XYZ file of C-alpha atoms in Angstrom:
393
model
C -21.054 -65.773 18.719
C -17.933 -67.683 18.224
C -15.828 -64.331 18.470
C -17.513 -63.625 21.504
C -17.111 -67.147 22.819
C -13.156 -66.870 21.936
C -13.079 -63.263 23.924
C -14.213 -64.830 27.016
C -12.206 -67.717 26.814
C -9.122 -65.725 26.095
C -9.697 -63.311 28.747
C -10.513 -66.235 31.149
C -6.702 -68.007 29.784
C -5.121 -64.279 30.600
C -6.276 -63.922 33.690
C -5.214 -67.731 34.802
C -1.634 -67.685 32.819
C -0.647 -64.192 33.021
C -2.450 -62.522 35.441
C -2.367 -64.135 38.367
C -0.371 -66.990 37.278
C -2.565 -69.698 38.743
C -1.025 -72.136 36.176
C 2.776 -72.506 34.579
C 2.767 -71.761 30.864
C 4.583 -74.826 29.503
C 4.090 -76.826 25.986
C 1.437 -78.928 27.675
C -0.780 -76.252 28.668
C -0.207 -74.351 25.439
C -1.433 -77.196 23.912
C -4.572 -77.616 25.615
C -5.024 -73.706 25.553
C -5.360 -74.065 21.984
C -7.021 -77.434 21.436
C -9.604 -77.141 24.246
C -11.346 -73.908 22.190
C -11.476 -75.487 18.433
C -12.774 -78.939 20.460
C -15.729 -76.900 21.916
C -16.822 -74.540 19.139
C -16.930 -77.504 16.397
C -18.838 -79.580 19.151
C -21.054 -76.807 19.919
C -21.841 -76.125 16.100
C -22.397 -79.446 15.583
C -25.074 -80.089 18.552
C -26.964 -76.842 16.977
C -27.057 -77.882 12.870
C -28.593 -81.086 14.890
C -31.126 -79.357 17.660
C -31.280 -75.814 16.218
C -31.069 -76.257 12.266
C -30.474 -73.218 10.001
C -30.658 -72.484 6.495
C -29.829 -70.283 4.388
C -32.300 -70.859 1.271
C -35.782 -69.355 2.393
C -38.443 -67.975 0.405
C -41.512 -66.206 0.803
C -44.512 -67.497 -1.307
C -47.412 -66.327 -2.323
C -50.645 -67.710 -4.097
C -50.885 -66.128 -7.762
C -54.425 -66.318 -9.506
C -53.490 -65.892 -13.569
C -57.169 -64.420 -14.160
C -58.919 -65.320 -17.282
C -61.972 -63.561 -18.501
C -64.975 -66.434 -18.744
C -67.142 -64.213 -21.075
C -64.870 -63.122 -24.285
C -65.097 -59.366 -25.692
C -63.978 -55.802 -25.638
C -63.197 -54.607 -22.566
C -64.969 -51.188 -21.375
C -63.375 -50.456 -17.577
C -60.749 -51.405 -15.540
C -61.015 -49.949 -12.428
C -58.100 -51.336 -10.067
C -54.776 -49.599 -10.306
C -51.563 -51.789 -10.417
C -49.308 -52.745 -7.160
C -52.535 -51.458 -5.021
C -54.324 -53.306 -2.534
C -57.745 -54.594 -3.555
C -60.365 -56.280 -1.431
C -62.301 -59.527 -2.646
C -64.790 -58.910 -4.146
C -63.642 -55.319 -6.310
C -64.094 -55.182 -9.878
C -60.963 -56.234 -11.302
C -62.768 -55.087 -15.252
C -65.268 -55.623 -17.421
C -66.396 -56.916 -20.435
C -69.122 -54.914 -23.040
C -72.366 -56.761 -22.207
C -74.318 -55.213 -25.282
C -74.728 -58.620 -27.189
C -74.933 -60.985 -24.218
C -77.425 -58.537 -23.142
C -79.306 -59.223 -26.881
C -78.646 -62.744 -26.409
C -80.431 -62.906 -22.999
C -83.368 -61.002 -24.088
C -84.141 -63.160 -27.411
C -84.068 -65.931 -25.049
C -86.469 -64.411 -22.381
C -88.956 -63.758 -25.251
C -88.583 -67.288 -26.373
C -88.897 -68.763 -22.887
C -92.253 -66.910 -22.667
C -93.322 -67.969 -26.528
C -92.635 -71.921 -25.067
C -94.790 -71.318 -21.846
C -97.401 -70.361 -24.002
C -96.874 -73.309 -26.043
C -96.982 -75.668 -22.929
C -99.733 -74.087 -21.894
C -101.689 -74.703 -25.235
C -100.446 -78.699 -25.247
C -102.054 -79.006 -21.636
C -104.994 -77.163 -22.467
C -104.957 -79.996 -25.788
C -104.854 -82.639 -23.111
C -107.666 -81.142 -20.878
C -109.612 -80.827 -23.991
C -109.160 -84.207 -25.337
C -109.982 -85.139 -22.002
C -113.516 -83.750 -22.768
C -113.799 -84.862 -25.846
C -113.031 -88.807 -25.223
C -115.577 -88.108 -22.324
C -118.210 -86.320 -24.853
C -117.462 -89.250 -27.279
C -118.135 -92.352 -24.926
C -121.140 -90.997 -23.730
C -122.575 -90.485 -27.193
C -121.438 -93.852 -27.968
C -123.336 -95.367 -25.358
C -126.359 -93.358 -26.099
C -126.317 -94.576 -29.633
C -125.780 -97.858 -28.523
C -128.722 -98.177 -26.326
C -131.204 -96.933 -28.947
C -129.591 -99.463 -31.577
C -130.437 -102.347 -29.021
C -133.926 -100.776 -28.995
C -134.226 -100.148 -32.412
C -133.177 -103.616 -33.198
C -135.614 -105.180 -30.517
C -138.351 -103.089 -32.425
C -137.693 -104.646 -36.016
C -137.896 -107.831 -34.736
C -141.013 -107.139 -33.412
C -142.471 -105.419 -36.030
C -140.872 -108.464 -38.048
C -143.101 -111.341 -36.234
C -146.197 -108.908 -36.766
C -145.932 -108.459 -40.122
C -145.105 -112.125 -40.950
C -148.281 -112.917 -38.797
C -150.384 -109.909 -40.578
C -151.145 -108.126 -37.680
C -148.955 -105.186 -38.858
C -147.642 -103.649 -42.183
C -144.743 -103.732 -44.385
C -144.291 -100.155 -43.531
C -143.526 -99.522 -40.098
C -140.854 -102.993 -40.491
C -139.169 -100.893 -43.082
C -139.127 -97.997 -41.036
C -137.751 -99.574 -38.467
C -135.116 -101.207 -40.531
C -133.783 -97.870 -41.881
C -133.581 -96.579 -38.127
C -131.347 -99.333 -36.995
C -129.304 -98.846 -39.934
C -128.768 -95.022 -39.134
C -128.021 -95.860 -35.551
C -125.742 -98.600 -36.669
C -124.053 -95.861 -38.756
C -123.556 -93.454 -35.808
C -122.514 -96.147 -33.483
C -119.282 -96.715 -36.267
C -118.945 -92.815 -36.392
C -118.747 -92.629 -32.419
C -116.068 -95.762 -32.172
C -114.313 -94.335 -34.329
C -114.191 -90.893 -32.603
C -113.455 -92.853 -29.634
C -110.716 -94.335 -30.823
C -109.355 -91.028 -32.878
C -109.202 -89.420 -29.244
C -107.906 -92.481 -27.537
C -104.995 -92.742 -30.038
C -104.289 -88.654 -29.141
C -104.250 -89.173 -25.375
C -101.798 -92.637 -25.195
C -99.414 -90.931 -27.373
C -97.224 -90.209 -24.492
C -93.815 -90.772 -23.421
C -92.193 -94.162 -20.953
C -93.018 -91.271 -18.379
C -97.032 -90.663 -18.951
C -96.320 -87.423 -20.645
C -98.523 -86.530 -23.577
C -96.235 -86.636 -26.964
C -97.155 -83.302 -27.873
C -96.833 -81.843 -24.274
C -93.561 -83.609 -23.749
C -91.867 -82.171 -27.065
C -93.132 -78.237 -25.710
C -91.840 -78.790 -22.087
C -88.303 -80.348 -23.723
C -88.202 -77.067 -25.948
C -89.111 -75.012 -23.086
C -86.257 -76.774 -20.205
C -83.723 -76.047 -23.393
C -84.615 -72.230 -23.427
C -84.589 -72.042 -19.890
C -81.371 -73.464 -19.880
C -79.921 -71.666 -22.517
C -81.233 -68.397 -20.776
C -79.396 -69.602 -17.491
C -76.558 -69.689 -19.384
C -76.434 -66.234 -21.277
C -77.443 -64.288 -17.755
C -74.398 -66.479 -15.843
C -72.441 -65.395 -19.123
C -73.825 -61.792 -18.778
C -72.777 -61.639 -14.962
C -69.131 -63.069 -15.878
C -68.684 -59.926 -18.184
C -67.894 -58.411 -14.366
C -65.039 -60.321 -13.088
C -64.050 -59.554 -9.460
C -61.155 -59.917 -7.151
C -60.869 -63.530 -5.823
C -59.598 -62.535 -2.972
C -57.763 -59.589 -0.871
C -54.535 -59.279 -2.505
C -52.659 -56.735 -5.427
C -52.871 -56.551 -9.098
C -49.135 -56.604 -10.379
C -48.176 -56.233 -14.131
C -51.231 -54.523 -14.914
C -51.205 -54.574 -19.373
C -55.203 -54.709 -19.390
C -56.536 -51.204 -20.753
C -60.313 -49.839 -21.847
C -60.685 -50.748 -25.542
C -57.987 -54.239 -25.182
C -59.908 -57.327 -26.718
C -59.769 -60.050 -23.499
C -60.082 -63.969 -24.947
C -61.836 -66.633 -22.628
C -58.486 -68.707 -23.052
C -56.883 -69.961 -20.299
C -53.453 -69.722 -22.335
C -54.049 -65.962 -22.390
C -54.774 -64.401 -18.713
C -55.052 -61.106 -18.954
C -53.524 -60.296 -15.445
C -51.617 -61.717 -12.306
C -53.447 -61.814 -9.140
C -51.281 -62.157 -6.043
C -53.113 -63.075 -3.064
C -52.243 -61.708 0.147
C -52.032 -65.393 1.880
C -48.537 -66.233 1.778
C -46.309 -68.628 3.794
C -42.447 -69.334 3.768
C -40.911 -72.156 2.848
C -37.178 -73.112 4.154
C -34.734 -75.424 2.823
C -33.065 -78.013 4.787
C -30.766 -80.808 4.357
C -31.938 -84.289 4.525
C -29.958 -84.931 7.546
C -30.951 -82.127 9.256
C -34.612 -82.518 9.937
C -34.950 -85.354 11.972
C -35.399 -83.737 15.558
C -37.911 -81.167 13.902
C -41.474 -81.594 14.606
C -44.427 -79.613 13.394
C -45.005 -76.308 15.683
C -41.412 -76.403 16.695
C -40.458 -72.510 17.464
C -38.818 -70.716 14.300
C -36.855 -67.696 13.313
C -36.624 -65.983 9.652
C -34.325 -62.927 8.402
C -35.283 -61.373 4.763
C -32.563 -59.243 3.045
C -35.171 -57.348 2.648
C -35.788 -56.077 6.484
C -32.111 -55.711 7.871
C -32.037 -56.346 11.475
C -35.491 -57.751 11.572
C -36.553 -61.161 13.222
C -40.037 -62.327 11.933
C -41.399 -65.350 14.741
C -42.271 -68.561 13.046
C -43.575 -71.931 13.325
C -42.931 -75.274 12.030
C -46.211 -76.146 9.999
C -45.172 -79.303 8.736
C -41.856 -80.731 6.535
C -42.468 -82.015 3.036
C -41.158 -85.102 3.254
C -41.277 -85.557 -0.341
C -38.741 -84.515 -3.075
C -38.682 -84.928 -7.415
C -36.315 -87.629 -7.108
C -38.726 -89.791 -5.145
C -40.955 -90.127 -7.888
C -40.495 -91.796 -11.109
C -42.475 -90.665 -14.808
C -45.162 -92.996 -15.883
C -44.137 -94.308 -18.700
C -42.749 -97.594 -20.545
C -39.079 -96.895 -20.360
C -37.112 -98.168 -17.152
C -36.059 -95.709 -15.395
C -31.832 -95.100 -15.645
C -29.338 -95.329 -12.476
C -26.864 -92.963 -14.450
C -23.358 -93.474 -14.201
C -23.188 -90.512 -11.473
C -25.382 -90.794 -8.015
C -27.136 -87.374 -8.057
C -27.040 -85.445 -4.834
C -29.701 -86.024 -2.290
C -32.397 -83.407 -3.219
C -33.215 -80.925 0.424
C -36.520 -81.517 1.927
C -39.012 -77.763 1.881
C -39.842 -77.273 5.251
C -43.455 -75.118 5.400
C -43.533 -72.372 7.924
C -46.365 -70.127 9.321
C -45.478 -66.483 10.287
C -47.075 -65.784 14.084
C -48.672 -62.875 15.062
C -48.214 -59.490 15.208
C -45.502 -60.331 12.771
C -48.176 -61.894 9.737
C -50.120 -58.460 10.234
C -47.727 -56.910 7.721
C -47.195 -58.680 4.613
C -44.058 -59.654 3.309
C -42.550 -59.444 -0.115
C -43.401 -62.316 -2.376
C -40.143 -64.087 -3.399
C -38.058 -62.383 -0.841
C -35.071 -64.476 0.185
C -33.542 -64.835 3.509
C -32.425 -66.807 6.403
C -33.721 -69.282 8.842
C -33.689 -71.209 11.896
C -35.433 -74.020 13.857
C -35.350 -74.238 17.177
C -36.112 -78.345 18.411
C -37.536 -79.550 21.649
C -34.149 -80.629 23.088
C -30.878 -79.509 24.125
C -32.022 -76.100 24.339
C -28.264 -74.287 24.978
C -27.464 -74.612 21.902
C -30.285 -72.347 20.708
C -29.143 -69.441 22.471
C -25.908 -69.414 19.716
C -28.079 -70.362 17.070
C -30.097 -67.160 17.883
C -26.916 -64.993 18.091
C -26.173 -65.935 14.645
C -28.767 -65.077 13.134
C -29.197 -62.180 14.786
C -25.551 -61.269 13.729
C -25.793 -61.952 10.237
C -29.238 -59.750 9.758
C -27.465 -57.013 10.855
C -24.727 -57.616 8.315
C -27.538 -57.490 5.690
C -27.205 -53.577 5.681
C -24.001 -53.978 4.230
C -24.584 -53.701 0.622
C -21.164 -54.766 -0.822
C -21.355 -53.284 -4.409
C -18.619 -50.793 -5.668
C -20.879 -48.473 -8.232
């Protein structure tokens, strides 16, 4: 742009001095001739690294997923081929399910062996129910005859102390309230044997016995939960649409449930790019400001951006926890650049770009628009001066 800038100028300095000789050609106007250009270009480059930033660190990221098996074992299948697309949801491999699949069906047998034992503890309680029932009534029945028998000896006792009856029927009725007395002890106590059985419970009103089965039976069902998540994590799937690169995993490989040890890289296709700036350079940008990237890796191609937002945060902004003052350092260390987050528009984020490619970039600010025009000439000139591939072998 400057080149072309310089042509016109040059031509338009021809045509004025030599051409038609509008103006003399003396020192002064030499002078001018040559200042008046260097004056303007530097001004102009300076109002665009102010109102049309570039820069010349930009990278393309993507999200990688390290994947980690959650079930360890010997792996049977692994489907996906490497540096191909894959959908969410494809199986990425799997794991041999043969003793998760034992696991799971010990554990079904022992849910059912628990039911039955909860079951059995209610039916206990129903019974008991009965029983206390059974045992209160008899107790009253027992009771009422022993008033009766004991209303009848002392009857029979005035009679026979006043000879109208015998010795006989008192002692009769003597040995009756004694065997009534007997069975009213046997039926308290069977009251209280059931009693004691049925407040056995728990703060919660549970019967002890019924309690202990349902605990035993919520710990199975748990456990079971757990072996048939464990037996569906043998399948592990794609998180989402993206490519399998640096693809080791094979049929027959042992894969650990370590996150230390993933057994593949998962690259996502979501990506943004992120462009560097000086800290001086960022303070007219504002977020969904126009934008402008080059790649090396597409010569001659401008991908449309937009400001997302500028990190306005760097490492040397933040200082370790810890109990040892931080150090000044004998040397200032330079200012650290500020990332500057950018979303690709469409069509251009319809075709992915290449994770870590490098490139160019420039911001285009809501002021003092000129300027952009030579900012955009740039960078339009130096992507086509990426097909230049300056090696000599």
């Amino acid at each position: 742009m400057e080149l072309i800038l310089l042509g016109i100028y040059s031509f338009i300095v021809w045509l004025l001095f030599f051409k038609f000789k509008l103006l003399p050609w003396t020192f002064v106007s030499q002078v001018i001739v040559v200042t008046l250009p260097i004056i303007g270009i530097v001004a102009l480059l300076l109002l665009a690294n102010v109102y049309a930033p570039s820069s010349a660190d930009v990278r393309v990221m993507n999200y990688v997923v390290q994947v980690v098996p959650r079930v360890s074992g010997r792996v049977i299948e692994v489907p996906v081929q490497p540096n191909s697309p894959v959908k969410k949801g494809d199986v990425l491999f799997r794991v041999d399910p043969a003793s998760v699949e034992l696991e799971v069906g010990g554990l079904k047998a022992k849910v059912k062996e628990l039911e039955a034992k909860v079951a059995g503890a209610r039916a206990i309680e129903r019974q008991l129910g009965l029983e206390r029932k059974t045992a209160q009534g008899r107790r009253a029945s027992v009771s009422a005859q022993l008033d009766l028998a004991r209303r009848r000896v002392r009857q029979h006792r005035v009679l026979a102390t006043s000879g109208a009856g015998n010795q006989f029927d008192l002692q009769e009725m003597e040995a009756e309230a004694r065997n009534l007395q007997g069975e009213l002890v046997a039926a308290n106590a069977t009251v209280g044997q059931v009693t004691q059985k049925l407040e056995a419970r728990t703060e919660d009103g549970t019967l002890v016995d019924l309690a202990q089965a349902e605990a035993g039976l919520d710990q199975a069902l748990a456990s079971l939960a757990e072996a048939e998540w464990r037996l569906q994590e043998t399948v592990t799937y794609a998180p989402s649409d993206g490519t399998v690169v640096n693809l080791q995993l094979r049929a027959g490989s042992y894969a650990a449930a370590l996150p230390i040890s993933p057994v593949m890289s998962f690259v996502e296709d979501e990506q943004y790019v992120i462009a560097f700036f000086n800290q001086n350079e960022l303070h007219q940008v504002r977020p969904g400001d126009e934008a402008e990237v080059t790649l090396l890796a597409f010569p001659n191609r401008i991908i449309k951006c937009s400001v997302v937002a500028v990190v306005w945060a760097t490492g040397q902004g933040q200082l370790p926890t810890s109990g040892v003052l931080p150090e000044t350092g004998a040397v200032t260390p330079p200012p650290g650049r500020y990332a500057v987050k950018l979303k690709v528009e469409e069509p251009e984020g319809a075709a992915l770009l290449p994770a870590g490619g490098r490139g160019h970039a420039a911001i285009y600010t809501q002021s003092f628009h000129p300027v952009h025009i030579l900012r955009k000439v740039i960078l339009r000139v130096g992507t086509k001066l990426d097909w230049l591939i300056l090696k000599l072998h």
